[in-house]
Amino acid sequence: MGLDERIWRWNPRPPVLTPDAMRAYIESALGQQAAGQSLPFATIEKASGRPVGSTRFCEINVEHRRVEIGYTWIAPDWQRTFVNTEAKYVMLRHAFETLGCVRVELKTDSLNERSRNAILRIGASQEGIFRNHMVTASGRMRHSVYFSFIDSEWPAAKARLEQMLAGS
């Protein structure tokens, strides 16, 4: 499901294009989970039970009560559908209402217009661009656009996301 080259275009790491590469990707995510560095999730389309993507909490900072939602990919057939909106809603709700976060961050490649628009569409605030933030697998310097939600914004963002999901 996740072996489509289009999924990995903007990822700074090498693309995941074979079953062995996907296995390594999953093992890395589970290793980070075991080390307390991230909390990965499979994104499952409920009606069919099919996995259609993945995402995780990463850059977990308990002291400062913040977390990043990242490493998100969605199979092309499910992009621009309710799937990612619902996944982000569930994760944001968990971060603010269960974990007690005061800040949830998201970031994407400055060239990834689809991702930037999707993050804005769900109500995140764009904060700025970190220039020359990462060296990609191809050697290109990536500028990363940072977005966030903060706890005082969560009630309005939650209502907005619930309204969006009710219409899907």
mmCIF file of C-alpha atoms in Angstrom:
data_model
loop_
_atom_site.group_PDB
_atom_site.id
_atom_site.type_symbol
_atom_site.label_atom_id
_atom_site.label_comp_id
_atom_site.label_asym_id
_atom_site.label_seq_id
_atom_site.Cartn_x
_atom_site.Cartn_y
_atom_site.Cartn_z
ATOM 1 C CA MET A 1 0.000 0.000 0.000
ATOM 2 C CA GLY A 2 2.733 2.496 0.876
ATOM 3 C CA LEU A 3 5.120 1.609 -1.928
ATOM 4 C CA ASP A 4 3.939 4.296 -4.350
ATOM 5 C CA GLU A 5 6.722 6.677 -5.330
ATOM 6 C CA ARG A 6 4.357 9.675 -5.145
ATOM 7 C CA ILE A 7 3.982 9.216 -1.385
ATOM 8 C CA TRP A 8 7.665 9.751 -0.733
ATOM 9 C CA ARG A 9 8.392 12.648 -3.097
ATOM 10 C CA TRP A 10 8.765 15.240 -0.342
ATOM 11 C CA ASN A 11 10.156 12.987 2.360
ATOM 12 C CA PRO A 12 13.759 13.881 3.225
ATOM 13 C CA ARG A 13 14.670 10.200 3.652
ATOM 14 C CA PRO A 14 15.090 7.690 0.815
ATOM 15 C CA PRO A 15 11.740 6.575 -0.669
ATOM 16 C CA VAL A 16 10.106 3.389 0.592
ATOM 17 C CA LEU A 17 9.534 1.456 -2.617
ATOM 18 C CA THR A 18 9.947 -2.240 -1.741
ATOM 19 C CA PRO A 19 8.450 -4.571 0.869
ATOM 20 C CA ASP A 20 11.879 -4.824 2.537
ATOM 21 C CA ALA A 21 12.150 -1.025 2.701
ATOM 22 C CA MET A 22 8.648 -0.845 4.224
ATOM 23 C CA ARG A 23 9.584 -3.485 6.774
ATOM 24 C CA ALA A 24 12.686 -1.422 7.687
ATOM 25 C CA TYR A 25 10.540 1.737 7.915
ATOM 26 C CA ILE A 26 8.110 0.016 10.292
ATOM 27 C CA GLU A 27 10.917 -1.523 12.353
ATOM 28 C CA SER A 28 12.539 1.917 12.677
ATOM 29 C CA ALA A 29 9.237 3.418 13.851
ATOM 30 C CA LEU A 30 8.774 0.632 16.405
ATOM 31 C CA GLY A 31 12.376 1.077 17.563
ATOM 32 C CA GLN A 32 11.737 4.777 18.118
ATOM 33 C CA GLN A 33 8.588 3.844 20.028
ATOM 34 C CA ALA A 34 10.531 1.420 22.245
ATOM 35 C CA ALA A 35 13.058 4.192 22.953
ATOM 36 C CA GLY A 36 10.238 6.597 23.924
ATOM 37 C CA GLN A 37 10.995 8.875 20.969
ATOM 38 C CA SER A 38 7.767 8.441 19.011
ATOM 39 C CA LEU A 39 4.363 6.803 18.965
ATOM 40 C CA PRO A 40 3.533 5.446 15.485
ATOM 41 C CA PHE A 41 0.068 4.638 14.165
ATOM 42 C CA ALA A 42 -1.248 2.784 11.151
ATOM 43 C CA THR A 43 -4.031 4.655 9.367
ATOM 44 C CA ILE A 44 -6.822 2.177 8.631
ATOM 45 C CA GLU A 45 -9.845 2.871 6.430
ATOM 46 C CA LYS A 46 -12.612 1.473 8.662
ATOM 47 C CA ALA A 47 -15.099 0.380 5.999
ATOM 48 C CA SER A 48 -12.614 -1.927 4.261
ATOM 49 C CA GLY A 49 -10.175 -2.535 7.103
ATOM 50 C CA ARG A 50 -7.336 -1.691 4.709
ATOM 51 C CA PRO A 51 -4.236 0.159 5.852
ATOM 52 C CA VAL A 52 -4.034 3.383 3.847
ATOM 53 C CA GLY A 53 -1.249 5.256 5.597
ATOM 54 C CA SER A 54 0.724 5.949 8.702
ATOM 55 C CA THR A 55 1.487 8.831 11.048
ATOM 56 C CA ARG A 56 3.059 9.286 14.444
ATOM 57 C CA PHE A 57 3.658 11.480 17.421
ATOM 58 C CA CYS A 58 7.343 12.416 17.377
ATOM 59 C CA GLU A 59 9.617 15.039 18.917
ATOM 60 C CA ILE A 60 7.828 14.283 22.177
ATOM 61 C CA ASN A 61 8.777 16.807 24.864
ATOM 62 C CA VAL A 62 7.112 16.004 28.175
ATOM 63 C CA GLU A 63 8.770 18.864 30.080
ATOM 64 C CA HIS A 64 7.385 21.503 27.725
ATOM 65 C CA ARG A 65 4.131 19.611 27.033
ATOM 66 C CA ARG A 66 4.495 19.579 23.276
ATOM 67 C CA VAL A 67 4.534 16.988 20.547
ATOM 68 C CA GLU A 68 4.868 16.913 16.780
ATOM 69 C CA ILE A 69 2.580 15.036 14.421
ATOM 70 C CA GLY A 70 4.784 13.818 11.626
ATOM 71 C CA TYR A 71 5.980 11.033 9.379
ATOM 72 C CA THR A 72 2.518 11.128 7.834
ATOM 73 C CA TRP A 73 1.856 9.419 4.541
ATOM 74 C CA ILE A 74 -1.439 8.509 2.889
ATOM 75 C CA ALA A 75 -1.881 6.269 -0.149
ATOM 76 C CA PRO A 76 -2.711 8.363 -3.235
ATOM 77 C CA ASP A 77 -6.269 6.965 -3.548
ATOM 78 C CA TRP A 78 -7.004 8.274 -0.047
ATOM 79 C CA GLN A 79 -5.334 11.664 -0.284
ATOM 80 C CA ARG A 80 -7.711 14.627 -0.184
ATOM 81 C CA THR A 81 -10.354 12.537 1.587
ATOM 82 C CA PHE A 82 -11.653 12.429 5.149
ATOM 83 C CA VAL A 83 -8.962 9.908 6.125
ATOM 84 C CA ASN A 84 -6.183 12.352 6.978
ATOM 85 C CA THR A 85 -8.587 14.880 8.500
ATOM 86 C CA GLU A 86 -9.967 12.226 10.830
ATOM 87 C CA ALA A 87 -6.497 10.952 11.744
ATOM 88 C CA LYS A 88 -5.346 14.471 12.607
ATOM 89 C CA TYR A 89 -8.526 15.115 14.603
ATOM 90 C CA VAL A 90 -8.053 11.957 16.682
ATOM 91 C CA MET A 91 -4.383 12.734 17.282
ATOM 92 C CA LEU A 92 -4.985 16.378 18.178
ATOM 93 C CA ARG A 93 -7.803 15.419 20.535
ATOM 94 C CA HIS A 94 -5.549 12.869 22.228
ATOM 95 C CA ALA A 95 -2.645 15.335 22.464
ATOM 96 C CA PHE A 96 -4.699 18.120 24.034
ATOM 97 C CA GLU A 97 -7.352 16.222 25.986
ATOM 98 C CA THR A 98 -5.436 13.148 27.180
ATOM 99 C CA LEU A 99 -1.749 14.039 27.128
ATOM 100 C CA GLY A 100 -2.301 17.629 28.287
ATOM 101 C CA CYS A 101 -0.188 19.168 25.544
ATOM 102 C CA VAL A 102 -0.060 22.938 25.233
ATOM 103 C CA ARG A 103 1.356 22.789 21.697
ATOM 104 C CA VAL A 104 1.178 20.408 18.740
ATOM 105 C CA GLU A 105 3.553 21.011 15.844
ATOM 106 C CA LEU A 106 3.477 19.915 12.221
ATOM 107 C CA LYS A 107 6.036 20.600 9.511
ATOM 108 C CA THR A 108 6.418 19.960 5.816
ATOM 109 C CA ASP A 109 8.707 20.678 2.906
ATOM 110 C CA SER A 110 8.243 24.236 1.665
ATOM 111 C CA LEU A 111 7.792 22.864 -1.866
ATOM 112 C CA ASN A 112 4.983 20.507 -0.833
ATOM 113 C CA GLU A 113 1.986 22.720 -1.620
ATOM 114 C CA ARG A 114 -0.561 19.897 -1.115
ATOM 115 C CA SER A 115 0.660 19.214 2.397
ATOM 116 C CA ARG A 116 0.894 22.910 3.270
ATOM 117 C CA ASN A 117 -2.677 23.465 2.078
ATOM 118 C CA ALA A 118 -3.942 20.384 3.930
ATOM 119 C CA ILE A 119 -2.367 21.539 7.192
ATOM 120 C CA LEU A 120 -3.850 25.007 6.798
ATOM 121 C CA ARG A 121 -7.233 23.502 5.861
ATOM 122 C CA ILE A 122 -7.466 21.677 9.185
ATOM 123 C CA GLY A 123 -6.848 24.956 11.002
ATOM 124 C CA ALA A 124 -3.177 25.017 11.964
ATOM 125 C CA SER A 125 -1.329 28.327 12.101
ATOM 126 C CA GLN A 126 1.710 28.718 9.891
ATOM 127 C CA GLU A 127 4.570 29.992 12.027
ATOM 128 C CA GLY A 128 7.512 30.277 9.701
ATOM 129 C CA ILE A 129 10.028 28.613 7.445
ATOM 130 C CA PHE A 130 13.238 27.044 8.697
ATOM 131 C CA ARG A 131 15.618 27.632 5.801
ATOM 132 C CA ASN A 132 18.149 24.912 4.943
ATOM 133 C CA HIS A 133 16.548 22.805 7.654
ATOM 134 C CA MET A 134 17.331 19.345 6.270
ATOM 135 C CA VAL A 135 19.458 17.703 3.626
ATOM 136 C CA THR A 136 17.207 15.367 1.639
ATOM 137 C CA ALA A 137 18.222 11.944 0.338
ATOM 138 C CA SER A 138 18.803 13.562 -3.066
ATOM 139 C CA GLY A 139 21.139 16.167 -1.533
ATOM 140 C CA ARG A 140 18.658 19.041 -1.963
ATOM 141 C CA MET A 141 18.457 21.480 0.942
ATOM 142 C CA ARG A 142 14.926 21.377 2.302
ATOM 143 C CA HIS A 143 13.274 24.419 3.796
ATOM 144 C CA SER A 144 10.679 23.254 6.346
ATOM 145 C CA VAL A 145 7.438 25.123 6.997
ATOM 146 C CA TYR A 146 6.334 24.923 10.636
ATOM 147 C CA PHE A 147 2.708 24.961 11.749
ATOM 148 C CA SER A 148 1.102 24.561 15.147
ATOM 149 C CA PHE A 149 -2.006 24.343 17.227
ATOM 150 C CA ILE A 150 -1.889 25.604 20.818
ATOM 151 C CA ASP A 151 -4.157 24.641 23.676
ATOM 152 C CA SER A 152 -6.134 27.890 23.708
ATOM 153 C CA GLU A 153 -6.971 27.352 20.010
ATOM 154 C CA TRP A 154 -8.004 23.727 20.443
ATOM 155 C CA PRO A 155 -11.737 24.257 21.242
ATOM 156 C CA ALA A 156 -12.311 26.233 18.021
ATOM 157 C CA ALA A 157 -10.096 23.905 15.982
ATOM 158 C CA LYS A 158 -11.919 20.887 17.400
ATOM 159 C CA ALA A 159 -15.314 22.342 16.462
ATOM 160 C CA ARG A 160 -14.038 23.119 12.956
ATOM 161 C CA LEU A 161 -12.670 19.593 12.481
ATOM 162 C CA GLU A 162 -15.872 18.015 13.801
ATOM 163 C CA GLN A 163 -17.893 20.123 11.369
ATOM 164 C CA MET A 164 -15.616 19.079 8.493
ATOM 165 C CA LEU A 165 -15.906 15.412 9.429
ATOM 166 C CA ALA A 166 -19.684 15.610 9.783
ATOM 167 C CA GLY A 167 -19.850 16.728 6.163
ATOM 168 C CA SER A 168 -17.697 13.860 4.846
#
